[in-house]
Coordinates of C-alpha atoms in Angstrom, one line a residue:
X1 CA 8.4 -50.6 6.3
X2 CA 11.8 -50.2 6.9
X3 CA 12.8 -52.8 5.1
X4 CA 10.9 -51.7 2.1
X5 CA 12.5 -48.4 2.4
X6 CA 15.7 -50.0 2.5
X7 CA 14.9 -51.9 -0.6
X8 CA 13.7 -48.8 -2.2
X9 CA 16.6 -47.2 -1.7
X10 CA 19.0 -49.8 -3.1
X11 CA 17.1 -49.6 -6.0
X12 CA 16.9 -46.1 -6.5
X13 CA 20.9 -45.7 -6.0
X14 CA 21.5 -48.0 -8.7
X15 CA 24.3 -47.0 -11.2
X16 CA 21.7 -45.6 -13.2
X17 CA 20.1 -44.0 -10.9
X18 CA 23.4 -42.3 -9.6
X19 CA 24.0 -40.9 -12.9
X20 CA 20.8 -39.3 -13.0
X21 CA 21.2 -37.6 -9.5
X22 CA 24.6 -36.6 -10.6
X23 CA 23.2 -34.7 -13.5
X24 CA 20.6 -32.6 -11.2
X25 CA 23.2 -31.8 -8.6
X26 CA 25.8 -31.1 -11.5
X27 CA 23.5 -28.8 -12.7
X28 CA 22.2 -27.0 -9.7
X29 CA 26.0 -26.6 -8.6
X30 CA 26.9 -25.2 -11.9
X31 CA 24.1 -22.5 -11.6
X32 CA 25.0 -22.7 -7.8
X33 CA 28.1 -21.1 -8.4
X34 CA 27.0 -18.5 -10.5
X35 CA 24.5 -17.7 -8.1
X36 CA 26.8 -17.5 -5.4
X37 CA 28.7 -15.2 -7.3
X38 CA 25.6 -13.0 -8.1
X39 CA 25.1 -12.9 -4.8
X40 CA 28.4 -11.4 -3.7
X41 CA 28.1 -8.7 -6.7
X42 CA 24.5 -8.3 -4.8
X43 CA 26.4 -7.1 -1.5
X44 CA 28.0 -4.7 -3.2
X45 CA 25.5 -3.3 -5.4
X46 CA 22.2 -3.5 -2.8
X47 CA 24.6 -1.6 -0.1
X48 CA 25.8 0.7 -2.3
X49 CA 21.9 1.4 -3.4
X50 CA 20.3 1.4 -0.3
X51 CA 23.1 4.0 1.0
X52 CA 23.3 6.2 -1.7
X53 CA 18.9 5.9 -2.9
X54 CA 17.4 4.6 0.1
X55 CA 14.0 2.7 1.0
X56 CA 12.7 5.2 -1.7
X57 CA 15.0 4.4 -4.3
X58 CA 14.4 0.6 -3.9
X59 CA 10.8 1.0 -3.7
X60 CA 11.0 3.4 -7.8
X61 CA 13.4 0.9 -9.0
X62 CA 10.8 -2.0 -7.9
X63 CA 7.6 -0.1 -9.0
X64 CA 9.9 0.1 -12.6
X65 CA 10.5 -3.5 -13.0
X66 CA 6.6 -4.8 -11.8
X67 CA 5.6 -2.5 -14.4
X68 CA 8.0 -3.6 -17.4
X69 CA 7.3 -7.2 -16.0
X70 CA 3.5 -6.9 -16.7
X71 CA 3.9 -5.6 -19.9
X72 CA 6.6 -8.1 -20.6
X73 CA 4.3 -10.7 -19.2
X74 CA 1.2 -10.3 -21.7
X75 CA 2.8 -9.4 -24.6
X76 CA 5.7 -11.5 -24.8
X77 CA 3.2 -14.4 -25.3
X78 CA 5.1 -16.7 -23.0
X79 CA 8.2 -17.7 -25.3
X80 CA 10.8 -17.5 -22.9
X81 CA 9.3 -21.2 -21.9
X82 CA 7.0 -21.8 -24.1
X83 CA 9.9 -21.9 -26.9
X84 CA 12.3 -23.9 -24.7
X85 CA 9.8 -27.0 -25.6
X86 CA 10.0 -27.0 -29.1
X87 CA 13.9 -26.1 -29.1
X88 CA 14.6 -28.9 -27.1
X89 CA 12.0 -31.3 -28.9
X90 CA 14.1 -30.3 -31.8
X91 CA 17.5 -30.8 -30.5
X92 CA 16.7 -34.1 -29.5
X93 CA 16.0 -35.7 -32.8
X94 CA 19.8 -34.1 -34.1
X95 CA 18.0 -33.3 -37.4
X96 CA 19.8 -29.9 -38.3
X97 CA 17.2 -28.9 -40.6
X98 CA 14.5 -29.1 -37.9
X99 CA 16.3 -27.4 -35.2
X100 CA 17.3 -24.4 -37.7
X101 CA 13.6 -24.3 -38.8
X102 CA 12.5 -24.1 -34.8
X103 CA 15.5 -21.5 -34.0
X104 CA 14.3 -19.1 -37.2
X105 CA 11.1 -19.3 -36.3
X106 CA 11.8 -18.6 -32.2
X107 CA 13.5 -15.5 -34.0
X108 CA 10.7 -14.3 -36.1
X109 CA 7.9 -14.4 -33.0
X110 CA 10.8 -12.4 -30.1
X111 CA 10.8 -9.6 -32.6
X112 CA 7.1 -9.6 -33.3
X113 CA 6.3 -9.6 -29.5
X114 CA 9.4 -7.1 -28.8
X115 CA 8.1 -4.6 -30.9
X116 CA 4.4 -5.1 -29.8
X117 CA 5.6 -4.7 -26.4
X118 CA 7.3 -2.0 -27.3
X119 CA 4.4 -0.1 -28.9
X120 CA 2.2 -1.0 -25.9
X121 CA 4.0 1.1 -23.2
X122 CA 4.9 3.5 -25.6
X123 CA 1.2 4.1 -26.1
X124 CA 0.8 3.4 -22.4
X125 CA 3.1 5.5 -20.6
X126 CA 1.3 8.4 -19.3
X127 CA -1.3 5.9 -18.1
X128 CA 0.9 3.6 -16.9
X129 CA 2.9 6.7 -14.5
X130 CA -0.4 7.9 -12.9
X131 CA -1.5 4.2 -12.4
X132 CA 1.9 3.8 -10.7
X133 CA 2.7 6.9 -9.1
X134 CA -0.4 8.6 -8.7
X135 CA 0.9 11.6 -11.2
X136 CA 2.3 11.9 -14.7
X137 CA 5.9 13.0 -13.8
X138 CA 7.2 9.4 -14.5
X139 CA 5.8 9.3 -18.4
X140 CA 9.1 9.8 -19.9
X141 CA 10.6 7.0 -17.9
X142 CA 8.3 4.8 -18.9
X143 CA 8.5 5.7 -22.2
X144 CA 12.5 4.4 -22.1
X145 CA 10.9 1.7 -20.2
X146 CA 9.5 0.2 -23.8
X147 CA 13.4 0.4 -25.3
X148 CA 14.1 -1.8 -22.4
X149 CA 11.1 -3.9 -23.1
X150 CA 12.3 -4.4 -26.6
X151 CA 16.0 -5.5 -25.5
X152 CA 15.1 -8.0 -23.1
X153 CA 12.5 -10.2 -25.6
X154 CA 14.7 -10.3 -28.4
X155 CA 17.6 -11.2 -25.2
X156 CA 14.7 -14.5 -24.6
X157 CA 15.4 -15.7 -27.8
X158 CA 19.1 -16.0 -26.8
X159 CA 18.4 -17.3 -23.6
X160 CA 15.8 -19.8 -25.3
X161 CA 18.5 -21.1 -27.7
X162 CA 21.1 -21.7 -25.2
X163 CA 18.5 -23.5 -22.5
X164 CA 16.5 -25.5 -25.0
X165 CA 20.5 -26.7 -27.1
X166 CA 21.4 -27.3 -23.6
X167 CA 24.3 -24.7 -23.8
X168 CA 24.3 -24.5 -19.7
X169 CA 27.9 -23.5 -19.3
X170 CA 27.2 -20.7 -21.7
X171 CA 24.1 -19.7 -20.0
X172 CA 25.7 -20.0 -17.0
X173 CA 29.0 -17.8 -18.2
X174 CA 26.8 -15.2 -19.9
X175 CA 25.1 -14.6 -16.1
X176 CA 28.0 -14.2 -14.7
X177 CA 29.8 -12.0 -16.9
X178 CA 26.3 -10.0 -16.7
X179 CA 26.1 -9.9 -13.2
X180 CA 29.6 -7.9 -13.1
X181 CA 29.0 -5.7 -16.3
X182 CA 25.6 -4.6 -14.3
X183 CA 27.1 -3.5 -11.2
X184 CA 30.4 -1.5 -13.0
X185 CA 27.8 0.3 -15.1
X186 CA 24.7 1.2 -12.8
X187 CA 26.7 2.3 -9.1
X188 CA 28.5 5.0 -11.3
X189 CA 25.2 6.5 -12.5
X190 CA 23.7 6.0 -9.1
X191 CA 26.5 7.8 -7.4
X192 CA 26.2 10.8 -9.8
X193 CA 22.7 10.9 -10.8
X194 CA 20.3 9.4 -7.5
X195 CA 17.2 8.9 -8.8
X196 CA 17.7 10.2 -12.0
X197 CA 20.3 7.3 -13.1
X198 CA 17.9 4.3 -12.3
X199 CA 16.3 4.2 -15.9
X200 CA 19.9 4.8 -17.7
X201 CA 21.0 1.8 -15.4
X202 CA 18.4 -0.2 -16.4
X203 CA 18.9 0.4 -20.1
X204 CA 22.9 -0.2 -20.1
X205 CA 22.4 -3.5 -17.9
X206 CA 19.6 -4.5 -20.8
X207 CA 21.9 -4.1 -23.7
X208 CA 25.0 -5.5 -21.6
X209 CA 22.6 -8.5 -21.1
X210 CA 21.6 -8.8 -24.5
X211 CA 25.3 -8.1 -25.9
X212 CA 26.9 -11.5 -23.8
X213 CA 23.4 -13.8 -24.4
X214 CA 24.0 -12.9 -27.9
X215 CA 28.0 -13.8 -28.2
X216 CA 27.2 -17.2 -26.9
X217 CA 24.5 -18.1 -28.7
X218 CA 26.3 -17.6 -31.9
X219 CA 29.0 -20.5 -30.7
X220 CA 25.9 -22.5 -31.4
X221 CA 26.2 -24.1 -35.3
X222 CA 22.7 -23.5 -36.6
X223 CA 21.8 -24.4 -40.6
X224 CA 21.3 -21.2 -42.3
X225 CA 17.9 -21.9 -44.0
X226 CA 15.3 -19.3 -45.7
X227 CA 12.3 -19.4 -44.2
X228 CA 9.6 -16.8 -44.9
X229 CA 7.8 -14.7 -42.0
X230 CA 4.4 -16.3 -42.9
X231 CA 5.9 -20.1 -42.9
X232 CA 7.2 -19.2 -39.4
X233 CA 4.2 -17.7 -38.3
X234 CA 2.4 -21.0 -39.2
X235 CA 5.3 -23.1 -37.5
X236 CA 5.2 -21.0 -34.4
X237 CA 1.3 -21.6 -33.9
X238 CA 1.6 -24.4 -31.6
X239 CA 4.5 -23.0 -29.6
X240 CA 2.5 -19.5 -29.5
X241 CA -0.7 -21.2 -28.4
X242 CA 1.4 -23.2 -25.2
X243 CA 3.0 -19.8 -24.8
X244 CA -0.3 -18.0 -24.7
X245 CA -1.4 -20.3 -21.7
X246 CA 2.6 -19.6 -20.2
X247 CA 1.3 -16.1 -21.1
X248 CA -1.6 -16.3 -19.2
X249 CA 0.4 -17.7 -15.6
X250 CA 2.8 -15.4 -16.3
X251 CA 0.5 -12.6 -16.5
X252 CA -1.4 -13.4 -13.1
X253 CA 1.9 -14.1 -11.3
X254 CA 2.7 -10.6 -12.2
X255 CA -0.4 -8.7 -12.1
X256 CA -0.3 -10.3 -8.7
X257 CA 3.2 -8.9 -8.0
X258 CA 2.3 -5.5 -9.0
X259 CA -1.1 -5.4 -7.3
X260 CA 0.5 -6.0 -4.1
X261 CA 3.6 -3.4 -4.9
X262 CA 0.7 -0.9 -5.8
X263 CA -1.4 -2.0 -2.6
X264 CA 1.7 -1.4 -0.3
X265 CA 2.7 1.8 -2.1
X266 CA -1.1 3.0 -1.4
X267 CA -1.1 1.8 2.4
X268 CA 2.7 2.6 3.9
X269 CA 4.0 4.9 0.7
X270 CA 7.0 4.6 -1.6
X271 CA 9.4 3.3 1.0
X272 CA 7.5 0.6 2.4
X273 CA 7.5 -0.7 -1.2
X274 CA 11.5 -0.6 -0.9
X275 CA 11.7 -2.6 2.3
X276 CA 9.1 -5.3 0.4
X277 CA 11.5 -5.6 -2.6
X278 CA 14.4 -5.6 -0.1
X279 CA 13.0 -8.5 1.3
X280 CA 12.0 -10.0 -1.6
X281 CA 15.3 -9.8 -3.5
X282 CA 17.1 -11.6 -0.6
X283 CA 14.7 -14.3 -0.3
X284 CA 14.7 -14.9 -4.6
X285 CA 18.5 -14.2 -4.6
X286 CA 19.7 -17.0 -2.1
X287 CA 17.4 -19.8 -2.9
X288 CA 17.5 -18.9 -6.7
X289 CA 20.1 -21.3 -7.5
X290 CA 17.5 -24.2 -6.6
X291 CA 14.7 -22.4 -9.1
X292 CA 17.3 -21.6 -11.7
X293 CA 18.4 -25.1 -12.1
X294 CA 14.5 -26.3 -12.5
X295 CA 14.4 -23.6 -15.1
X296 CA 17.3 -24.1 -16.9
X297 CA 18.0 -27.8 -16.6
X298 CA 14.9 -29.6 -15.3
X299 CA 12.7 -28.2 -17.6
X300 CA 14.3 -29.2 -21.4
X301 CA 15.1 -32.4 -19.3
X302 CA 11.2 -33.2 -18.5
X303 CA 10.1 -32.4 -22.2
X304 CA 12.3 -34.6 -23.6
X305 CA 10.2 -37.4 -22.2
X306 CA 6.7 -35.8 -21.7
X307 CA 5.3 -39.0 -22.9
X308 CA 6.7 -41.7 -20.8
X309 CA 5.0 -41.6 -17.5
X310 CA 7.6 -43.9 -15.8
X311 CA 10.1 -41.6 -16.6
X312 CA 8.6 -38.4 -15.5
X313 CA 8.2 -39.9 -12.1
X314 CA 11.4 -40.9 -11.3
X315 CA 12.6 -37.5 -12.7
X316 CA 10.4 -35.9 -10.5
X317 CA 11.4 -37.4 -7.5
X318 CA 15.2 -37.0 -8.1
X319 CA 14.6 -33.4 -8.8
X320 CA 12.7 -32.8 -5.5
X321 CA 14.9 -35.0 -3.3
X322 CA 18.0 -32.8 -4.2
X323 CA 15.9 -29.7 -4.3
X324 CA 15.1 -30.2 -0.7
X325 CA 18.5 -32.0 0.6
X326 CA 20.2 -28.4 -0.5
X327 CA 17.6 -25.9 0.4
X328 CA 17.2 -27.1 4.3
X329 CA 20.7 -25.8 5.3
X330 CA 20.2 -23.0 3.6
X331 CA 17.3 -22.0 4.8
X332 CA 18.4 -22.5 8.4
X333 CA 21.1 -19.8 8.0
X334 CA 18.6 -17.4 6.5
X335 CA 16.7 -17.5 8.9
X336 CA 19.0 -17.9 12.0
X337 CA 21.2 -15.3 10.8
X338 CA 19.0 -13.0 8.7
X339 CA 20.0 -10.1 10.8
X340 CA 23.2 -9.5 10.0
X341 CA 22.3 -10.6 6.4
X342 CA 20.5 -7.6 6.3
X343 CA 22.6 -5.2 8.2
X344 CA 25.5 -6.8 5.9
X345 CA 23.3 -6.1 2.4
X346 CA 21.3 -2.8 3.5
X347 CA 21.6 -0.4 6.3
X348 CA 19.8 -0.3 9.8
X349 CA 17.0 1.2 7.9
X350 CA 16.0 -2.1 6.1
X351 CA 15.9 -4.4 9.4
X352 CA 12.0 -4.3 9.3
X353 CA 12.0 -6.8 6.9
X354 CA 13.8 -9.8 9.0
X355 CA 10.5 -11.1 9.8
X356 CA 8.7 -11.2 6.6
X357 CA 11.9 -13.1 5.3
X358 CA 11.7 -15.4 8.1
X359 CA 8.2 -16.5 7.4
X360 CA 8.9 -16.6 3.8
X361 CA 11.3 -19.3 4.0
X362 CA 9.0 -22.0 6.1
X363 CA 7.3 -21.9 2.5
X364 CA 10.2 -22.9 0.3
X365 CA 10.2 -26.2 0.9
X366 CA 6.9 -26.3 -0.2
X367 CA 7.9 -24.3 -3.0
X368 CA 10.2 -26.3 -4.6
X369 CA 8.1 -29.7 -4.2
X370 CA 5.5 -27.9 -6.0
X371 CA 7.5 -26.7 -8.9
X372 CA 9.2 -30.2 -9.1
X373 CA 5.8 -31.5 -9.7
X374 CA 3.9 -28.6 -11.6
X375 CA 7.1 -28.7 -14.3
X376 CA 5.3 -31.9 -15.5
X377 CA 2.4 -30.1 -16.5
X378 CA 3.9 -27.7 -18.6
X379 CA 6.1 -30.4 -20.1
X380 CA 3.3 -32.4 -21.1
X381 CA 1.8 -29.3 -22.7
X382 CA -1.6 -30.1 -21.1
X383 CA -2.6 -26.1 -21.1
X384 CA -6.0 -26.8 -19.1
X385 CA -4.7 -28.4 -16.4
X386 CA -2.0 -25.8 -16.3
X387 CA -4.5 -23.1 -16.2
X388 CA -6.3 -24.2 -13.4
X389 CA -3.6 -24.7 -11.4
X390 CA -2.0 -21.4 -11.9
X391 CA -5.4 -19.5 -11.8
X392 CA -6.1 -20.7 -8.5
X393 CA -2.3 -20.2 -7.1
X394 CA -2.3 -16.8 -8.5
X395 CA -6.0 -15.6 -7.1
X396 CA -5.5 -17.2 -3.6
X397 CA -1.6 -15.4 -3.4
X398 CA -3.6 -12.1 -4.3
X399 CA -6.1 -12.4 -1.6
X400 CA -3.8 -13.7 1.0
X401 CA -1.0 -10.9 0.7
X402 CA -3.7 -8.6 0.9
X403 CA -5.2 -10.0 3.9
X404 CA -2.2 -11.3 5.5
X405 CA -0.5 -7.3 4.5
X406 CA -3.8 -5.4 6.6
X407 CA -3.0 -7.6 9.7
X408 CA 0.4 -8.2 10.0
X409 CA 2.1 -5.4 7.7
X410 CA 5.5 -6.8 5.8
X411 CA 5.5 -9.6 7.9
X412 CA 1.8 -10.3 6.5
X413 CA 3.5 -11.0 2.9
X414 CA 6.0 -14.0 4.3
X415 CA 3.1 -15.5 6.4
X416 CA 1.1 -15.4 2.8
X417 CA 3.9 -17.0 1.1
X418 CA 4.2 -20.0 3.5
X419 CA 0.5 -20.8 3.6
X420 CA 0.2 -20.0 -0.2
X421 CA 2.7 -22.5 -1.1
X422 CA 1.7 -25.0 1.2
X423 CA -1.8 -24.8 0.0
X424 CA -0.4 -24.6 -4.0
X425 CA 1.7 -27.8 -3.6
X426 CA -1.1 -29.9 -2.3
X427 CA -3.0 -28.9 -5.2
X428 CA -0.9 -29.6 -7.8
X429 CA 0.4 -33.0 -6.1
X430 CA -3.4 -34.5 -6.2
X431 CA -3.9 -33.1 -9.4
X432 CA -0.8 -34.3 -10.9
X433 CA -1.2 -37.9 -9.3
X434 CA -4.3 -38.3 -10.2
X435 CA -4.1 -37.3 -14.1
X436 CA -0.7 -38.9 -14.9
X437 CA -0.6 -41.1 -12.1
X438 CA 3.2 -39.7 -11.1
X439 CA 3.7 -39.3 -7.2
X440 CA 6.4 -39.0 -4.6
X441 CA 8.0 -42.0 -3.2
X442 CA 8.1 -42.7 0.6
X443 CA 11.3 -41.6 0.8
X444 CA 10.9 -38.1 -0.4
X445 CA 8.1 -37.6 2.2
X446 CA 10.4 -38.6 4.8
X447 CA 13.2 -36.0 4.1
X448 CA 10.6 -33.5 3.2
X449 CA 9.4 -34.2 7.0
X450 CA 12.8 -34.0 8.5
X451 CA 13.9 -31.0 6.1
X452 CA 10.6 -29.0 7.6
X453 CA 11.2 -29.6 11.2
X454 CA 14.8 -28.9 11.2
X455 CA 13.4 -25.3 9.6
X456 CA 10.1 -24.9 12.0
X457 CA 13.0 -25.3 14.8
X458 CA 15.4 -22.3 13.1
X459 CA 12.6 -20.2 13.1
X460 CA 11.4 -21.0 16.7
X461 CA 14.8 -20.4 17.8
X462 CA 14.9 -17.4 15.9
X463 CA 12.1 -15.8 18.3
X464 CA 14.7 -15.8 21.4
X465 CA 15.7 -12.3 22.6
X466 CA 19.1 -13.3 22.7
X467 CA 20.9 -12.7 19.3
X468 CA 24.5 -14.1 20.8
X469 CA 22.3 -17.3 21.9
X470 CA 20.3 -17.5 18.7
X471 CA 23.1 -17.1 16.8
X472 CA 25.1 -20.1 18.3
X473 CA 21.7 -22.5 18.4
X474 CA 21.2 -21.3 14.5
X475 CA 24.9 -22.4 13.7
X476 CA 24.4 -25.9 15.5
X477 CA 21.6 -26.7 13.8
X478 CA 22.5 -25.6 10.6
X479 CA 25.7 -28.3 11.0
X480 CA 22.9 -30.8 11.8
X481 CA 20.7 -30.0 9.2
X482 CA 24.0 -29.9 6.7
X483 CA 25.4 -33.5 7.9
X484 CA 21.6 -35.2 7.6
X485 CA 21.6 -33.5 3.6
X486 CA 25.4 -34.6 2.9
X487 CA 24.4 -38.2 4.3
X488 CA 21.6 -38.6 2.5
X489 CA 23.1 -37.2 -0.7
X490 CA 26.0 -39.1 -0.7
X491 CA 23.4 -41.7 -0.8
X492 CA 22.1 -41.2 -4.3
X493 CA 25.6 -39.8 -5.5
X494 CA 28.3 -41.1 -4.4
X495 CA 30.0 -37.8 -3.2
X496 CA 33.4 -39.0 -3.9
X497 CA 33.3 -39.8 -7.4
X498 CA 31.1 -36.8 -7.9
X499 CA 33.7 -34.4 -6.9
X500 CA 36.5 -36.3 -8.3
X501 CA 34.6 -35.7 -11.7
X502 CA 33.2 -32.3 -10.9
X503 CA 34.3 -30.3 -14.1
X504 CA 32.8 -33.2 -16.8
X505 CA 29.7 -31.9 -17.0
X506 CA 30.6 -28.2 -17.8
X507 CA 33.2 -29.8 -20.3
X508 CA 29.9 -31.9 -22.2
X509 CA 27.8 -28.2 -21.8
X510 CA 30.4 -26.7 -24.5

């Protein structure tokens, strides 16, 4: 058995394989660098917001954004994902007219969906206020949210273009500069206007993001072609059909998030929603570099090879291995040092979220493994299988969130996350393996097992009453996990050569 594994390792780490691993790693580090900078910005923003607005302000922002996300997930038709597939395929042909037509079609569709979404929120503003807050005091706030939805829809067209054309450096730069602009425009509004500054801050942030994405998207040379709205309508129907499926998935995900926001608000109040949002922000931000890279680089690569199952199998395994190896030490750090992180990011008022975050970290490895596999379904455009997996996953998440919150409070949300992604991972893996004959290699399973043992050990150590001892042991465990990950990464990447050529990928992205 050990001999077979060694042979497989040698086969997987050939020159061609190392090149693929390096492409994955470079995309991850590119967006990882942006994510780290975003975290630093977030530390400042979250700390100030926590002081100026408290848990109530956090809760109001969370309710606004969850409602906006719910409407946008329906009216946006899933174009932010399905259109990436069309743009990527057109870009792969190097046919300038086909690329120009795909871009024109995308722009017409995002304008239409943006207007539709804005009109929807305008029409439902009084009802959204009552459903979300229990009164109509926030009607005007939701009217202004319709403006944000339209801006976001137009912006999605710019980000899809950057992503589909693989201008990853520009996409990263837009995100980087957007973080800075969002910080310096929103904090003064919170300082001078308190809760009343939330809506203006959200609008200005949305405009800043659109401006930056538009600036970088204009750098892409697109051949100008005449194309009628009627032609765009028919040309975009394939994109819209897949987008409709993506919309249903996004709607179910956003609906489940909206339900838990409203449920927590009714059960524990707006302050409890603020705690939940703060905890969820930490978990998504600090693991976001992996999942951002998957969405921006990994998915377009899969879309380009979606008809070749052998290539897909290799790409899935490589992406999953890199993701798990990077995530392991990060999760240990979050579990072991989360009390310090919460104190740094927020205030002592937010300490109840530490348990929720620890439990959530137990499910992150399974989330990464399931995402790597689930993206093959989207890349192939298999609408039926995608709907099945997403429906089951989201229904399960809603049920688990409600049940575990009732039983264990905020900690139950973290337990629900871990259980949900373990089940979802097994479901997606079995379905994809049986339908496409795409499965994980023994090497991946070994890495997943070892990293889970590290994470479970960190979770157990975090239960020790002595914080100093916990921090020491967590630090040692993080070092051990880091050494293991570096060893495995070096086997795949040849890290010395990778580091020496670290800027090549960013330069080629221009």
